[in-house]
C-alpha positions as a printed NumPy array, in Angstrom:
array([[100.465, 166.163,  33.501],
       [ 99.575, 166.656,  37.141],
       [ 95.875, 167.02 ,  36.34 ],
       [ 95.564, 163.684,  34.471],
       [ 94.221, 160.697,  36.356],
       [ 96.152, 157.44 ,  36.164],
       [ 94.088, 155.9  ,  33.359],
       [ 94.364, 158.961,  31.109],
       [ 98.092, 159.2  ,  31.767],
       [ 98.596, 155.566,  30.738],
       [ 96.572, 156.154,  27.562],
       [ 98.694, 159.192,  26.715],
       [101.92 , 157.234,  27.254],
       [100.692, 154.394,  25.005],
       [ 99.879, 156.885,  22.23 ],
       [103.322, 158.49 ,  22.506],
       [105.032, 155.079,  22.274],
       [102.884, 154.121,  19.259],
       [101.653, 151.05 ,  21.079],
       [ 99.008, 148.916,  19.338],
       [ 95.741, 149.297,  21.235],
       [ 93.336, 147.217,  19.126],
       [ 94.536, 144.514,  16.73 ],
       [ 92.913, 143.397,  13.471],
       [ 92.899, 140.089,  11.574],
       [ 95.372, 139.65 ,   8.728],
       [ 94.123, 141.617,   5.727],
       [ 92.241, 144.051,   7.938],
       [ 88.931, 145.498,   6.785],
       [ 89.624, 144.282,   3.237],
       [ 88.3  , 140.926,   4.467],
       [ 84.878, 142.553,   4.577],
       [ 84.95 , 145.05 ,   1.726],
       [ 87.184, 147.008,  -0.599],
       [ 86.831, 149.412,  -3.522],
       [ 85.9  , 146.503,  -5.834],
       [ 83.102, 145.15 ,  -3.622],
       [ 79.614, 145.17 ,  -5.091],
       [ 77.138, 147.694,  -3.647],
       [ 75.225, 145.119,  -1.582],
       [ 78.42 , 144.023,   0.193],
       [ 79.327, 147.665,   0.824],
       [ 75.936, 148.493,   2.339],
       [ 75.927, 145.283,   4.419],
       [ 79.275, 146.416,   5.848],
       [ 78.398, 150.071,   6.113],
       [ 79.843, 150.149,   9.638],
       [ 83.278, 149.65 ,   8.064],
       [ 82.601, 151.683,   4.926],
       [ 82.117, 154.872,   6.951],
       [ 85.743, 154.565,   8.101],
       [ 86.848, 155.267,   4.551],
       [ 88.17 , 158.659,   3.554],
       [ 85.338, 159.561,   1.193],
       [ 82.493, 158.602,   3.546],
       [ 84.22 , 160.487,   6.338],
       [ 84.221, 163.594,   4.159],
       [ 80.537, 163.156,   3.273],
       [ 79.535, 162.832,   6.921],
       [ 81.546, 165.937,   7.843],
       [ 79.809, 167.922,   5.104],
       [ 76.475, 166.562,   6.321],
       [ 77.326, 167.852,   9.804],
       [ 78.236, 171.28 ,   8.37 ],
       [ 75.011, 171.33 ,   6.358],
       [ 72.781, 170.681,   9.363],
       [ 74.634, 173.434,  11.237],
       [ 74.12 , 175.81 ,   8.288],
       [ 70.361, 175.191,   8.348],
       [ 70.159, 175.726,  12.101],
       [ 72.213, 178.928,  11.854],
       [ 69.984, 180.176,   9.034],
       [ 66.845, 179.626,  11.09 ],
       [ 68.38 , 181.071,  14.247],
       [ 69.403, 184.256,  12.445],
       [ 65.889, 184.559,  10.976],
       [ 64.267, 184.191,  14.429],
       [ 62.618, 180.824,  13.757],
       [ 61.946, 178.644,  16.788],
       [ 63.056, 175.005,  16.669],
       [ 60.485, 172.486,  17.906],
       [ 60.569, 168.702,  18.306],
       [ 57.324, 167.105,  17.056],
       [ 56.398, 163.453,  17.698],
       [ 57.267, 160.765,  15.17 ],
       [ 54.624, 158.317,  16.439],
       [ 51.335, 159.594,  15.048],
       [ 47.767, 158.603,  14.2  ],
       [ 47.221, 160.707,  11.087],
       [ 48.536, 160.822,   7.555],
       [ 50.037, 163.796,   5.743],
       [ 51.073, 162.518,   2.323],
       [ 48.642, 159.679,   1.54 ],
       [ 47.825, 156.401,   3.242],
       [ 49.738, 154.164,   0.828],
       [ 53.128, 155.273,   2.175],
       [ 52.427, 154.853,   5.89 ],
       [ 54.43 , 152.498,   8.104],
       [ 51.748, 151.069,  10.395],
       [ 52.305, 149.754,  13.914],
       [ 50.355, 148.569,  16.938],
       [ 50.439, 151.296,  19.576],
       [ 49.182, 149.579,  22.728],
       [ 46.171, 148.194,  20.886],
       [ 45.566, 151.22 ,  18.656],
       [ 46.714, 151.728,  15.075],
       [ 49.505, 154.266,  14.735],
       [ 52.136, 155.208,  12.146],
       [ 55.673, 156.449,  11.759],
       [ 55.348, 160.053,  10.654],
       [ 55.514, 161.014,   6.983],
       [ 56.014, 164.663,   7.908],
       [ 55.918, 166.908,  10.982],
       [ 54.073, 169.638,   9.081],
       [ 50.699, 169.385,  10.831],
       [ 52.335, 169.64 ,  14.256],
       [ 54.462, 172.592,  13.168],
       [ 51.278, 174.377,  12.109],
       [ 49.925, 174.062,  15.653],
       [ 52.984, 175.922,  16.956],
       [ 52.594, 179.029,  14.774],
       [ 50.038, 180.842,  17.001],
       [ 52.29 , 180.345,  20.028],
       [ 55.772, 180.789,  18.538],
       [ 55.589, 182.451,  15.121],
       [ 57.805, 180.947,  12.426],
       [ 58.988, 177.465,  13.4  ],
       [ 61.11 , 174.626,  12.043],
       [ 62.245, 171.13 ,  12.885],
       [ 64.986, 168.745,  11.794],
       [ 63.623, 165.245,  12.324],
       [ 63.3  , 161.814,  10.737],
       [ 60.369, 161.067,   8.409],
       [ 59.307, 157.735,   6.917],
       [ 57.758, 156.665,   3.617],
       [ 56.657, 153.059,   3.039],
       [ 56.794, 153.206,  -0.75 ],
       [ 58.508, 150.304,  -2.485],
       [ 60.708, 152.593,  -4.553],
       [ 64.178, 151.609,  -5.734],
       [ 65.279, 154.833,  -7.443],
       [ 68.564, 156.6  ,  -6.785],
       [ 66.806, 159.383,  -4.849],
       [ 64.439, 157.523,  -2.495],
       [ 64.889, 156.448,   1.118],
       [ 62.391, 154.835,   3.492],
       [ 63.766, 156.951,   6.349],
       [ 65.228, 160.396,   5.753],
       [ 66.154, 163.584,   7.564],
       [ 63.373, 166.092,   6.998],
       [ 63.987, 169.814,   7.418],
       [ 60.583, 171.467,   7.682],
       [ 59.476, 175.034,   8.224],
       [ 56.144, 176.802,   8.708],
       [ 55.719, 180.551,   8.263],
       [ 52.837, 182.68 ,   9.507],
       [ 51.155, 185.684,   7.88 ],
       [ 52.759, 185.255,   4.465],
       [ 51.659, 185.201,   0.821],
       [ 52.524, 182.53 ,  -1.739],
       [ 55.142, 184.788,  -3.351],
       [ 56.732, 185.354,   0.054],
       [ 56.858, 181.593,   0.575],
       [ 58.718, 181.227,  -2.731],
       [ 61.121, 183.992,  -1.702],
       [ 61.827, 182.179,   1.57 ],
       [ 62.712, 178.957,  -0.294],
       [ 65.196, 180.791,  -2.506],
       [ 66.728, 182.429,   0.531],
       [ 66.946, 179.13 ,   2.431],
       [ 68.824, 177.277,  -0.322],
       [ 71.161, 180.133,  -1.254],
       [ 71.966, 181.194,   2.302],
       [ 72.69 , 177.685,   3.585],
       [ 74.905, 176.957,   0.564],
       [ 76.837, 180.176,   1.168],
       [ 77.282, 179.31 ,   4.839],
       [ 78.618, 175.839,   3.994],
       [ 81.015, 177.105,   1.333],
       [ 82.426, 179.787,   3.638],
       [ 82.839, 177.339,   6.549],
       [ 85.862, 175.167,   7.322],
       [ 84.121, 172.357,   5.401],
       [ 83.75 , 174.353,   2.173],
       [ 87.034, 172.92 ,   0.88 ],
       [ 85.629, 169.397,   1.207],
       [ 82.701, 170.375,  -1.031],
       [ 85.083, 171.933,  -3.561],
       [ 87.203, 168.771,  -3.485],
       [ 84.262, 166.416,  -4.049],
       [ 82.317, 168.67 ,  -6.422],
       [ 84.734, 171.148,  -8.043],
       [ 82.022, 172.564, -10.306],
       [ 79.673, 173.545,  -7.474],
       [ 78.523, 177.149,  -7.474],
       [ 76.096, 178.777,  -5.08 ],
       [ 72.992, 179.578,  -7.191],
       [ 71.889, 183.137,  -7.7  ],
       [ 68.488, 184.593,  -6.838],
       [ 65.855, 184.846,  -8.161],
       [ 65.186, 181.263,  -9.246],
       [ 63.199, 180.507, -12.372],
       [ 59.48 , 180.307, -11.553],
       [ 57.373, 178.035, -13.749],
       [ 53.745, 177.011, -13.396],
       [ 52.756, 173.364, -13.799],
       [ 50.857, 174.272, -16.966],
       [ 54.021, 175.85 , -18.406],
       [ 55.984, 172.702, -17.567],
       [ 53.505, 170.615, -19.587],
       [ 53.998, 172.955, -22.526],
       [ 57.792, 172.841, -22.137],
       [ 57.751, 169.035, -22.177],
       [ 55.558, 169.039, -25.273],
       [ 57.775, 171.492, -27.142],
       [ 61.007, 169.715, -26.202],
       [ 60.018, 166.129, -26.899],
       [ 59.73 , 165.017, -23.278],
       [ 57.031, 162.349, -23.336],
       [ 55.364, 159.682, -21.241],
       [ 56.663, 156.116, -21.423],
       [ 54.037, 155.299, -24.076],
       [ 55.155, 158.269, -26.198],
       [ 52.083, 160.419, -25.554],
       [ 52.28 , 163.998, -24.296],
       [ 51.649, 165.01 , -20.695],
       [ 48.166, 166.4  , -20.122],
       [ 46.742, 168.555, -17.35 ],
       [ 46.309, 166.376, -14.265],
       [ 49.207, 164.054, -15.121],
       [ 51.991, 163.621, -12.599],
       [ 55.356, 164.211, -14.289],
       [ 57.499, 161.257, -13.08 ],
       [ 61.107, 161.506, -11.899],
       [ 62.886, 160.796, -15.202],
       [ 61.023, 163.33 , -17.412],
       [ 61.024, 165.897, -14.599],
       [ 64.783, 165.547, -14.193],
       [ 65.295, 165.715, -17.962],
       [ 63.376, 169.003, -18.063],
       [ 65.341, 170.337, -15.085],
       [ 68.692, 169.368, -16.581],
       [ 67.743, 170.903, -19.957],
       [ 66.809, 174.188, -18.289],
       [ 69.985, 173.93 , -16.225],
       [ 69.05 , 176.058, -13.226],
       [ 66.907, 175.821, -10.084],
       [ 63.183, 175.84 , -10.854],
       [ 60.311, 176.71 ,  -8.543],
       [ 57.576, 174.612, -10.177],
       [ 54.262, 176.049,  -8.987],
       [ 50.49 , 175.651,  -8.933],
       [ 49.803, 171.944,  -9.258],
       [ 46.218, 170.712,  -9.811],
       [ 44.149, 170.316,  -6.655],
       [ 43.362, 166.679,  -7.516],
       [ 47.096, 165.807,  -7.422],
       [ 47.847, 167.37 ,  -4.082],
       [ 47.126, 166.845,  -0.387],
       [ 43.948, 167.848,   1.44 ],
       [ 45.562, 170.782,   3.279],
       [ 46.827, 172.767,   0.269],
       [ 45.315, 176.187,  -0.355],
       [ 43.516, 176.567,  -3.732],
       [ 44.65 , 179.461,  -5.901],
       [ 42.059, 182.22 ,  -5.566],
       [ 42.362, 183.212,  -9.245],
       [ 42.383, 179.634, -10.542],
       [ 40.741, 177.329,  -7.957],
       [ 41.429, 174.076,  -9.813],
       [ 45.112, 174.516,  -8.954],
       [ 46.777, 174.984,  -5.566],
       [ 49.292, 177.444,  -4.184],
       [ 51.886, 174.671,  -4.164],
       [ 55.535, 174.433,  -5.173],
       [ 58.322, 171.937,  -5.782],
       [ 61.907, 173.152,  -5.932],
       [ 63.762, 171.271,  -8.661],
       [ 67.562, 171.286,  -8.866],
       [ 69.785, 170.005, -11.702],
       [ 71.087, 166.433, -11.301],
       [ 68.617, 165.702,  -8.5  ],
       [ 65.108, 166.922,  -9.298],
       [ 62.766, 167.74 ,  -6.431],
       [ 64.394, 168.583,  -3.089],
       [ 61.592, 170.679,  -1.55 ],
       [ 57.814, 170.39 ,  -1.577],
       [ 55.722, 173.173,  -0.1  ],
       [ 52.453, 175.072,  -0.22 ],
       [ 50.221, 177.583,   1.401],
       [ 47.96 , 175.809,   3.876],
       [ 44.166, 175.992,   3.961],
       [ 43.254, 178.195,   6.936],
       [ 39.475, 178.204,   6.563],
       [ 37.659, 175.466,   8.493],
       [ 35.007, 174.764,   5.836],
       [ 37.604, 174.545,   3.05 ],
       [ 39.603, 172.109,   5.163],
       [ 36.528, 169.928,   5.716],
       [ 36.018, 169.865,   1.942],
       [ 39.628, 168.718,   1.555],
       [ 39.082, 165.829,   3.971],
       [ 35.95 , 164.812,   2.054],
       [ 37.711, 164.994,  -1.312],
       [ 40.504, 162.71 ,  -0.099],
       [ 38.144, 160.344,   1.738],
       [ 39.826, 161.059,   5.082],
       [ 37.938, 160.851,   8.351],
       [ 38.574, 164.079,  10.288],
       [ 38.189, 162.323,  13.645],
       [ 41.922, 161.986,  14.326],
       [ 42.528, 165.515,  13.07 ],
       [ 40.355, 167.325,  15.616],
       [ 43.401, 169.183,  16.934],
       [ 44.344, 170.248,  13.389],
       [ 40.807, 171.497,  12.66 ],
       [ 40.885, 173.473,  15.921],
       [ 43.72 , 175.547,  14.486],
       [ 41.164, 176.96 ,  12.036],
       [ 38.277, 177.102,  14.498],
       [ 39.976, 179.035,  17.312],
       [ 41.805, 181.844,  15.523],
       [ 43.721, 181.387,  12.293],
       [ 46.037, 183.145,   9.832],
       [ 47.346, 182.77 ,   6.285],
       [ 50.385, 180.527,   6.51 ],
       [ 52.539, 178.205,   4.46 ],
       [ 55.477, 175.872,   4.733],
       [ 57.665, 173.235,   3.187],
       [ 59.726, 170.119,   3.683],
       [ 63.294, 169.694,   2.437],
       [ 65.032, 166.334,   2.183],
       [ 68.525, 166.746,   3.639],
       [ 69.951, 163.788,   1.723],
       [ 68.672, 165.182,  -1.586],
       [ 70.177, 168.559,  -0.746],
       [ 73.495, 166.761,  -0.221],
       [ 73.114, 164.975,  -3.571],
       [ 72.983, 168.409,  -5.183],
       [ 75.769, 169.885,  -3.071],
       [ 78.196, 166.976,  -3.589],
       [ 76.993, 165.846,  -7.038],
       [ 76.3  , 162.37 ,  -5.62 ],
       [ 74.98 , 159.678,  -7.894],
       [ 72.867, 157.989,  -5.223],
       [ 71.051, 159.33 ,  -2.178],
       [ 72.293, 156.388,  -0.088],
       [ 75.78 , 157.881,  -0.164],
       [ 74.615, 160.824,   1.952],
       [ 73.344, 159.228,   5.152],
       [ 74.899, 157.16 ,   7.905],
       [ 72.89 , 153.918,   7.597],
       [ 70.447, 154.082,   4.66 ],
       [ 67.007, 152.55 ,   5.07 ],
       [ 65.416, 151.522,   1.783],
       [ 62.721, 149.179,   0.513],
       [ 65.263, 146.334,   0.467],
       [ 67.504, 147.196,   3.429],
       [ 67.101, 147.695,   7.179],
       [ 70.62 , 146.614,   8.203],
       [ 73.03 , 147.223,   9.779]])
């Protein structure tokens, strides 16, 4: 048309004529991979794999899912913030930190943006971020990544029950938004049995989960029963979740199992106001808690975990200079997609998966 420059006009004419623009060797992409390739070959050639029909659908649903989360937060008046990913403090334990030299000082890739989100509450109210987080654990399970997309929220002036309500609302509302969007048909095509869960979700205390495992023959690897203070690993946890067959808000884990910042339960101080959301076929997709907002209690948490508070001065100041009851959570986007699409492996739900044995391409 008259408004096209010469280059665009030539491109349009070539498309109309069906002219070959970029050639390919004989055999095409099948020289690199095909449906019979082993997984390592497929991941090594991920740049070609994403051209396939199925991966294209997954990435489109991923796009729709991120939009659904942002729309949910926007409609609830949350403010999106962009915390740093280069940090000098831990959130989830020192053993899973990626360490690096930051101009002569020790620094890490962030495990979570939670602590920074907490600093924003007094200024902005409820906040969230969608950012990358990193875990340096040498885990090779179907639901672990070394780098993942972390959707995190922090809510001010709430109770533990209100935090649980917000998690239900988040999962149900985003699923409804996706299914009613133009990409809902892709979800129905890839996971015909998917149904948006109904509220309220089942709420189960950690102690009740131990009893459930005992009564239903879910045991440790050595055949013994789970006792108070034991971490329930992925396989037994998923078995329990699949047997119950519905979303579970698993609550009130022992203080000794959890991070320094988690608020103890006032009626039962040896446990925390903490929660994991477990979904069938996946297991945990959200971890959250109320946060300690008393300065002395926070100092006790540092001492219990053997953490020097020096690099957390800014976090302690949030308790020292005006504070409020607050809580929050982190949701793994790729695990959410495992549930939504009934994926067998978390690596199927990201562009270029980073795992304990892969950092290419």
